[in-house]
Amino acid sequence: MRTFELTRPTAIGDALEHHGARDAFIGGGTNLIDLVKLGVMRPEQVVDINGLGLDDIETLDDGRVSIGARVSNADLARDDRIMRDYPVLSQALLSGASTSLRNMATTAGNVMQRTRCPYFRDTAMPCNKRSPGSGCSALTGINRNHAVLGGSEACIAVHPSDMCVAMAAIGGTVVLEGRKGQREVPFADFHLLPERHPEKEHDLHDDEMITHVILDAPQAGAASNYLKLRDRASYEFALASCAAILTLDGDTVSSVRLALGGVATKPWRALDAEAALVGMEATTDSFEHAAVLAFQGAVPQSGNAFKVTLGQQAIVRSLRDAARALKAQGDRS
Amino acid sequence: MSDQTLGAGPKRIDGRLKVTGQATYTADHQLDNKAHAYGVFSTISRGRITGLALEVARNMPGVIEIFHHGNFPALHHTPSSMAGGNKVEETRLPFEDERIYYDGQFVALVVAERFDQARAAAQAVTVRYEEETPRANLEQGLTAHGTREGKGNHSRGNAKQAFESGTHRMEATYTTPVETHNPMEMHATLAHWPNGRLQVFESSQGVVQQKGAMAKIFNLAPHKVEVISTFIGSGFGSKLWMWPHAVAAAAASREIGRPVELVVPRSQMFTTTGHRPETKQTLKLATDEQGRLVALSHHSISNTSCTDQYVETCGSVTKSLYSCDNVSVDHRTTQVNRGTPTSMRAPGAAPGLFALESAVDEMALAAGIDPLTFRLDQFADRDESQDLPFSSNHIRETAERAAERFGWHQRNPKIKSMREGREIIGYGMAACNWEALKRPCDAHVALRADGTVYASCATQDIGTGTYTIVAQTLVELTGVPFERIEVELGDTSYPKGPISGGSWTTATTLPAIAEATRHAIMELKTRAVRSGGPFDGVDVASLNFENGVLSHNGKQMSFAEVLSSMKLANAEGDAHTEGADTSKYSYRSFGTHFVEVRWDPLLANLRVARVVSAIDVGRVMNEKTARNQVEGAIVMGLGMAMFEHTEYDPRTARVVNNNYAEYLVPVHADQPEIDVILLDYPDTAFNEFGARGIGEIGITGLAAAVANAVYHATGIRVRDLPITKERLMAGA
């Protein structure tokens, strides 16, 4: 392996002290080590955060839930509070990767997960994200797995996370600790659109690290659903996925959160679709209308036009299942 | 019958070694002073190397030497003859010149003290190229090069004329993509030169062929080369013939005077160790008014490389499966900038039967006949391509029994007519077929004074259970149980055995083992009746051997006692058995698949829910490992039908999905309910045990059965594999 310096701080301050622009934090390493071996990431120093604690899931006084950076995907998915109050997050986590990967992968690592774009992973090919200014190979290449939403002339790489899609739907903040202090960034703003600088993926400074993700307080009376569509039944990144959180007032949509995965350059909140649904009757027609709105700005590429339909189908089915669950609850009570 | 004899289903004798990690695969072998090699692989697909910058790499920690076309030793080409025992698929040697023919071609080899050092240094080598426009796929190959003659063509009657005068006709073109074998264990070579001899540990399906090729390439007397492959993490055909990495490792070892280990990285298993080529197949079928096939033509083109000719014989089964007077089968190739293709599980038949059995389904529907009835009415009763009877053929029974078990008769033939909840159910079927082959083979067996029985043969167990069925053969003939049997395979110092391919290992190896066992027993008897022996003076013919015991007129002695009494270590037998006599019979295996798919149109989600397959492979030697082969082949067929597709960038001919995350094979969650019926009719015209081989047949026809079921569920005829969501969405 290419050599790098490994530091193992036991305090956050030390971790930040050590960390610079050419460095990387390591939690579970499931993504970083893979990319280091491919020569895609070449950190000079790797700062191990495993001595820093940050492994608690806590309910805050205001009802929000704080998740430490090091909480593993497996522990988060199986946490009683998460399964009870944020089932969409648990489902999303369990739909991703494999048991062994989920045991290693961390919450902050998943937030920071890099794209699976094959051209990003192939150092012999141009890629603006890996090598700014070199060009985008996917735009005129094999782009079946690429984004139809949020892309740019510079990059159409998909954000691969399932967890982040659920978090985008739930809403929350990413807590950052830096040498100049702490700040909280809304989850929806933490991941950046590629625009002209796909190499800049996060609202995160070189001297900062993620310490927690805080989820908004759970919505009372909501039903939620994470639906992931892919070629095979398991162990594959999404072609399209949808996290839906729905509340009804009778048959009317009183609130809805929709986020999409597999189709966009970042965990994608479908705000127009949500706005159109509120106050509407919870019918397939309404859901289909919302699904169309969610993809109104879609820019399909040569190999992925089907993702528009697939993403719409994911939205409709997610919402129908959530509505059905709510109605079943209503019938029982 | 003991639970260890032939036909029973004993567990693998090497199972415990494998699940406890004690089985030594190639890269597990430890040799003193072992160095590690890692390749620098071409990032272009056509052109030439104009410069190599090695200085940085050369000065990195642990680096011993860097080989490339400028300093690689001059070696020789192998004639690449299977009969001569020296076949390879890619005849060009690594680092032979500066030319680049495909993405992933070796352009340099870094040898270092440790694996990580070799890899880091390899990544630090920079190569300058003069790049030419590559031919990235079959269509580009056809445009640039046209086609060339293949092999295995066949013609009888006049298919063209008969097609034109047929009542019902169908004509369609089917395509299958490149598939990559992707065995779990990566290709690996560990080579060293003790005392001027070359010893190679290799993950190989054919140690004898590799030995011969190495001897030719390094200009060595054959006895100076030994190739060892004790355990193989499967191969699916990619390990039949030696690839350039093995030559590179052996040469590097000779040059630096140390053992060298080279493991091919997963990404390069997509480039430099073979693939199933892309195919384009045109089928033209016609029937008369009653729906009888009057014309059948199957013309295919597959890709080969720019260095060698490999032909995917897609029409190999088309010649003989159905009764038809007018048949035309033709294979052609075109050159593309890819590594050389090679056999992948059921070469020819796997893509060929996707096309043929899809076309037969289309033909049956066009003629208004149930696809099962259509086939039952027209399966050939003799091999019309060779004008020979089949040695044993129960294909109709496979179709009828599987149809019964599956519930085919409950099928409503109307498209999209069967539903359950959100899903539409589709039923489809297809025939499967594979040739039965038996090759020459040598074997050695010894009855030993410690009461054990030993057998050796230079064939391999590639995970199919060869160790176990050889042991079963010994149990059958000596009565000695597994605990006292030792089987050694996969080493060229043993008697010459066959490649583990073509589904012929069982039919080839067991008769030789049996013959050697009989010779060993005869040797035991002959010794025992000699002067001073325990059965002194007894007529050999009246001496009985049963359950490891010699007896005559009430006197009994175990073979161990007999040998010990004479201070003999063992009684040995060697044997040579010939290949099958193909002048009187056509030997083939038969079967039928029935598949149920479930299609959720509102999620574009397709899954295979159920597979029922009945297989006629002659006698089943081990019920457990035989079933395992068919079930595994069905799963692999599912992958072929729905997922597998090696993607090449059309601009660069570079593989895009060269890993297990994006090259999709079925995972556990994709497994359907699988029900395999093994007919178990011994084919004694073929060999004494009546076994024909079972490794490949299960994958043939499966993709067509899926496609036919998909048509029933959706009304969409998918003629291009794999059957992806977008193909179904576009057709909807």
PDB file of N, CA and C in Angstrom, chain B residues 470-501:
ATOM      1  N   VAL B 470     -13.848 -39.853  -6.725  1.00  0.00           N
ATOM      2  CA  VAL B 470     -12.739 -40.801  -6.871  1.00  0.00           C
ATOM      3  C   VAL B 470     -12.710 -41.711  -5.638  1.00  0.00           C
ATOM      4  N   ALA B 471     -12.855 -41.119  -4.471  1.00  0.00           N
ATOM      5  CA  ALA B 471     -12.889 -41.917  -3.237  1.00  0.00           C
ATOM      6  C   ALA B 471     -14.066 -42.891  -3.262  1.00  0.00           C
ATOM      7  N   GLN B 472     -15.216 -42.429  -3.762  1.00  0.00           N
ATOM      8  CA  GLN B 472     -16.382 -43.318  -3.837  1.00  0.00           C
ATOM      9  C   GLN B 472     -16.096 -44.525  -4.745  1.00  0.00           C
ATOM     10  N   THR B 473     -15.371 -44.245  -5.845  1.00  0.00           N
ATOM     11  CA  THR B 473     -15.020 -45.340  -6.764  1.00  0.00           C
ATOM     12  C   THR B 473     -14.162 -46.380  -6.043  1.00  0.00           C
ATOM     13  N   LEU B 474     -13.234 -45.894  -5.216  1.00  0.00           N
ATOM     14  CA  LEU B 474     -12.379 -46.811  -4.461  1.00  0.00           C
ATOM     15  C   LEU B 474     -13.193 -47.596  -3.442  1.00  0.00           C
ATOM     16  N   VAL B 475     -14.142 -46.914  -2.805  1.00  0.00           N
ATOM     17  CA  VAL B 475     -15.028 -47.608  -1.857  1.00  0.00           C
ATOM     18  C   VAL B 475     -15.774 -48.717  -2.587  1.00  0.00           C
ATOM     19  N   GLU B 476     -16.292 -48.356  -3.749  1.00  0.00           N
ATOM     20  CA  GLU B 476     -17.093 -49.301  -4.517  1.00  0.00           C
ATOM     21  C   GLU B 476     -16.281 -50.559  -4.872  1.00  0.00           C
ATOM     22  N   LEU B 477     -15.029 -50.366  -5.243  1.00  0.00           N
ATOM     23  CA  LEU B 477     -14.253 -51.494  -5.752  1.00  0.00           C
ATOM     24  C   LEU B 477     -13.452 -52.224  -4.688  1.00  0.00           C
ATOM     25  N   THR B 478     -13.156 -51.556  -3.561  1.00  0.00           N
ATOM     26  CA  THR B 478     -12.336 -52.212  -2.538  1.00  0.00           C
ATOM     27  C   THR B 478     -13.099 -52.469  -1.247  1.00  0.00           C
ATOM     28  N   GLY B 479     -14.199 -51.769  -1.046  1.00  0.00           N
ATOM     29  CA  GLY B 479     -14.942 -51.907   0.204  1.00  0.00           C
ATOM     30  C   GLY B 479     -14.303 -51.184   1.376  1.00  0.00           C
ATOM     31  N   VAL B 480     -13.249 -50.460   1.105  1.00  0.00           N
ATOM     32  CA  VAL B 480     -12.579 -49.711   2.168  1.00  0.00           C
ATOM     33  C   VAL B 480     -13.280 -48.364   2.352  1.00  0.00           C
ATOM     34  N   PRO B 481     -13.599 -47.974   3.577  1.00  0.00           N
ATOM     35  CA  PRO B 481     -14.334 -46.723   3.785  1.00  0.00           C
ATOM     36  C   PRO B 481     -13.457 -45.468   3.639  1.00  0.00           C
ATOM     37  N   PHE B 482     -14.127 -44.321   3.506  1.00  0.00           N
ATOM     38  CA  PHE B 482     -13.457 -43.019   3.324  1.00  0.00           C
ATOM     39  C   PHE B 482     -12.297 -42.784   4.284  1.00  0.00           C
ATOM     40  N   GLU B 483     -12.470 -43.190   5.554  1.00  0.00           N
ATOM     41  CA  GLU B 483     -11.447 -42.879   6.569  1.00  0.00           C
ATOM     42  C   GLU B 483     -10.097 -43.488   6.187  1.00  0.00           C
ATOM     43  N   ARG B 484     -10.122 -44.529   5.353  1.00  0.00           N
ATOM     44  CA  ARG B 484      -8.850 -45.176   5.003  1.00  0.00           C
ATOM     45  C   ARG B 484      -8.536 -44.985   3.508  1.00  0.00           C
ATOM     46  N   ILE B 485      -9.065 -43.886   2.966  1.00  0.00           N
ATOM     47  CA  ILE B 485      -8.785 -43.602   1.554  1.00  0.00           C
ATOM     48  C   ILE B 485      -8.074 -42.264   1.435  1.00  0.00           C
ATOM     49  N   GLU B 486      -7.062 -42.244   0.598  1.00  0.00           N
ATOM     50  CA  GLU B 486      -6.363 -40.993   0.329  1.00  0.00           C
ATOM     51  C   GLU B 486      -6.373 -40.756  -1.185  1.00  0.00           C
ATOM     52  N   VAL B 487      -6.801 -39.577  -1.578  1.00  0.00           N
ATOM     53  CA  VAL B 487      -6.835 -39.242  -2.999  1.00  0.00           C
ATOM     54  C   VAL B 487      -5.972 -38.010  -3.216  1.00  0.00           C
ATOM     55  N   GLU B 488      -5.091 -38.089  -4.189  1.00  0.00           N
ATOM     56  CA  GLU B 488      -4.283 -36.914  -4.533  1.00  0.00           C
ATOM     57  C   GLU B 488      -4.524 -36.555  -5.995  1.00  0.00           C
ATOM     58  N   LEU B 489      -4.846 -35.280  -6.200  1.00  0.00           N
ATOM     59  CA  LEU B 489      -5.109 -34.768  -7.549  1.00  0.00           C
ATOM     60  C   LEU B 489      -4.346 -33.466  -7.736  1.00  0.00           C
ATOM     61  N   GLY B 490      -4.313 -33.004  -8.977  1.00  0.00           N
ATOM     62  CA  GLY B 490      -3.831 -31.646  -9.219  1.00  0.00           C
ATOM     63  C   GLY B 490      -2.322 -31.493  -9.133  1.00  0.00           C
ATOM     64  N   ASP B 491      -1.574 -32.441  -9.628  1.00  0.00           N
ATOM     65  CA  ASP B 491      -0.115 -32.323  -9.611  1.00  0.00           C
ATOM     66  C   ASP B 491       0.397 -33.119 -10.807  1.00  0.00           C
ATOM     67  N   THR B 492       1.231 -32.479 -11.620  1.00  0.00           N
ATOM     68  CA  THR B 492       1.695 -33.158 -12.840  1.00  0.00           C
ATOM     69  C   THR B 492       2.667 -34.291 -12.557  1.00  0.00           C
ATOM     70  N   SER B 493       3.060 -34.458 -11.290  1.00  0.00           N
ATOM     71  CA  SER B 493       3.879 -35.627 -10.998  1.00  0.00           C
ATOM     72  C   SER B 493       3.022 -36.883 -10.875  1.00  0.00           C
ATOM     73  N   TYR B 494       1.716 -36.728 -10.881  1.00  0.00           N
ATOM     74  CA  TYR B 494       0.811 -37.882 -10.880  1.00  0.00           C
ATOM     75  C   TYR B 494       0.539 -38.285 -12.335  1.00  0.00           C
ATOM     76  N   PRO B 495      -0.079 -39.455 -12.532  1.00  0.00           N
ATOM     77  CA  PRO B 495      -0.363 -39.875 -13.912  1.00  0.00           C
ATOM     78  C   PRO B 495      -1.270 -38.865 -14.636  1.00  0.00           C
ATOM     79  N   LYS B 496      -1.033 -38.763 -15.912  1.00  0.00           N
ATOM     80  CA  LYS B 496      -1.734 -37.756 -16.731  1.00  0.00           C
ATOM     81  C   LYS B 496      -3.249 -37.861 -16.638  1.00  0.00           C
ATOM     82  N   GLY B 497      -3.864 -36.753 -16.263  1.00  0.00           N
ATOM     83  CA  GLY B 497      -5.325 -36.726 -16.203  1.00  0.00           C
ATOM     84  C   GLY B 497      -5.853 -35.600 -17.072  1.00  0.00           C
ATOM     85  N   PRO B 498      -7.156 -35.520 -17.207  1.00  0.00           N
ATOM     86  CA  PRO B 498      -7.751 -34.529 -18.103  1.00  0.00           C
ATOM     87  C   PRO B 498      -7.861 -33.148 -17.470  1.00  0.00           C
ATOM     88  N   ILE B 499      -8.035 -32.146 -18.302  1.00  0.00           N
ATOM     89  CA  ILE B 499      -8.448 -30.839 -17.805  1.00  0.00           C
ATOM     90  C   ILE B 499      -9.805 -31.004 -17.131  1.00  0.00           C
ATOM     91  N   SER B 500     -10.066 -30.169 -16.156  1.00  0.00           N
ATOM     92  CA  SER B 500     -11.384 -30.172 -15.517  1.00  0.00           C
ATOM     93  C   SER B 500     -12.261 -29.218 -16.310  1.00  0.00           C
ATOM     94  N   GLY B 501     -12.786 -29.738 -17.394  1.00  0.00           N
ATOM     95  CA  GLY B 501     -13.601 -28.899 -18.270  1.00  0.00           C
ATOM     96  C   GLY B 501     -14.440 -29.782 -19.143  1.00  0.00           C
TER      97      GLY B 501
END
